[in-house]
Amino acid sequence: MMEDEHSSRLKARFRQLLNSEVVYVLDIPDEFQFMDPDLVDILEQTVPPILLAALKQD
């Protein structure tokens, strides 16, 4: 999720499906256009460590 508000809406709408799943909030402001190079850079730096940590937990 980009912002806390997105996480809240997702959890409210899909509460039963998410159950005990972890939802990560990346704290990226919702001010970028689709495929904005700056957004892509932020995601490339932010997401891989989260995915690696999640894989190590399994």
XYZ file of C-alpha atoms in Angstrom:
58
model
C 0.000 0.000 0.000
C 1.143 3.460 -0.676
C -0.536 5.241 2.252
C -2.326 4.338 5.492
C -5.668 5.355 3.979
C -5.261 2.756 1.225
C -4.570 0.067 3.798
C -7.655 1.005 5.802
C -9.894 0.881 2.743
C -8.446 -2.453 1.652
C -8.925 -3.995 5.098
C -12.480 -2.658 5.357
C -13.481 -3.980 1.958
C -11.703 -7.355 2.079
C -11.577 -8.090 5.812
C -12.465 -11.786 5.451
C -10.007 -12.408 2.632
C -7.119 -10.675 4.356
C -7.870 -12.327 7.701
C -4.430 -12.332 9.333
C -2.381 -11.304 6.288
C 0.198 -8.572 6.699
C -0.405 -5.397 4.708
C 2.683 -3.257 4.259
C 2.313 0.512 3.989
C 5.143 2.030 1.967
C 4.367 5.639 2.943
C 4.656 6.833 -0.641
C 2.475 9.888 -1.295
C -0.257 9.464 -3.890
C 1.129 12.160 -6.160
C 2.740 10.173 -8.977
C 1.426 9.333 -12.421
C 1.386 5.729 -13.637
C 4.939 4.504 -14.293
C 6.463 7.812 -13.199
C 10.240 7.210 -13.239
C 10.596 8.665 -9.728
C 7.898 6.321 -8.429
C 9.533 3.349 -10.122
C 12.850 4.258 -8.470
C 11.195 4.508 -5.046
C 9.461 1.153 -5.509
C 12.648 -0.528 -6.724
C 14.422 0.621 -3.555
C 11.572 -0.021 -1.117
C 9.894 -3.265 -2.159
C 12.760 -5.802 -2.521
C 13.847 -5.652 1.155
C 10.233 -6.196 2.239
C 9.859 -9.177 -0.083
C 13.146 -10.693 1.064
C 12.144 -10.348 4.714
C 8.765 -11.952 3.991
C 10.421 -14.869 2.204
C 12.771 -15.457 5.135
C 9.796 -15.668 7.518
C 8.313 -18.582 5.563
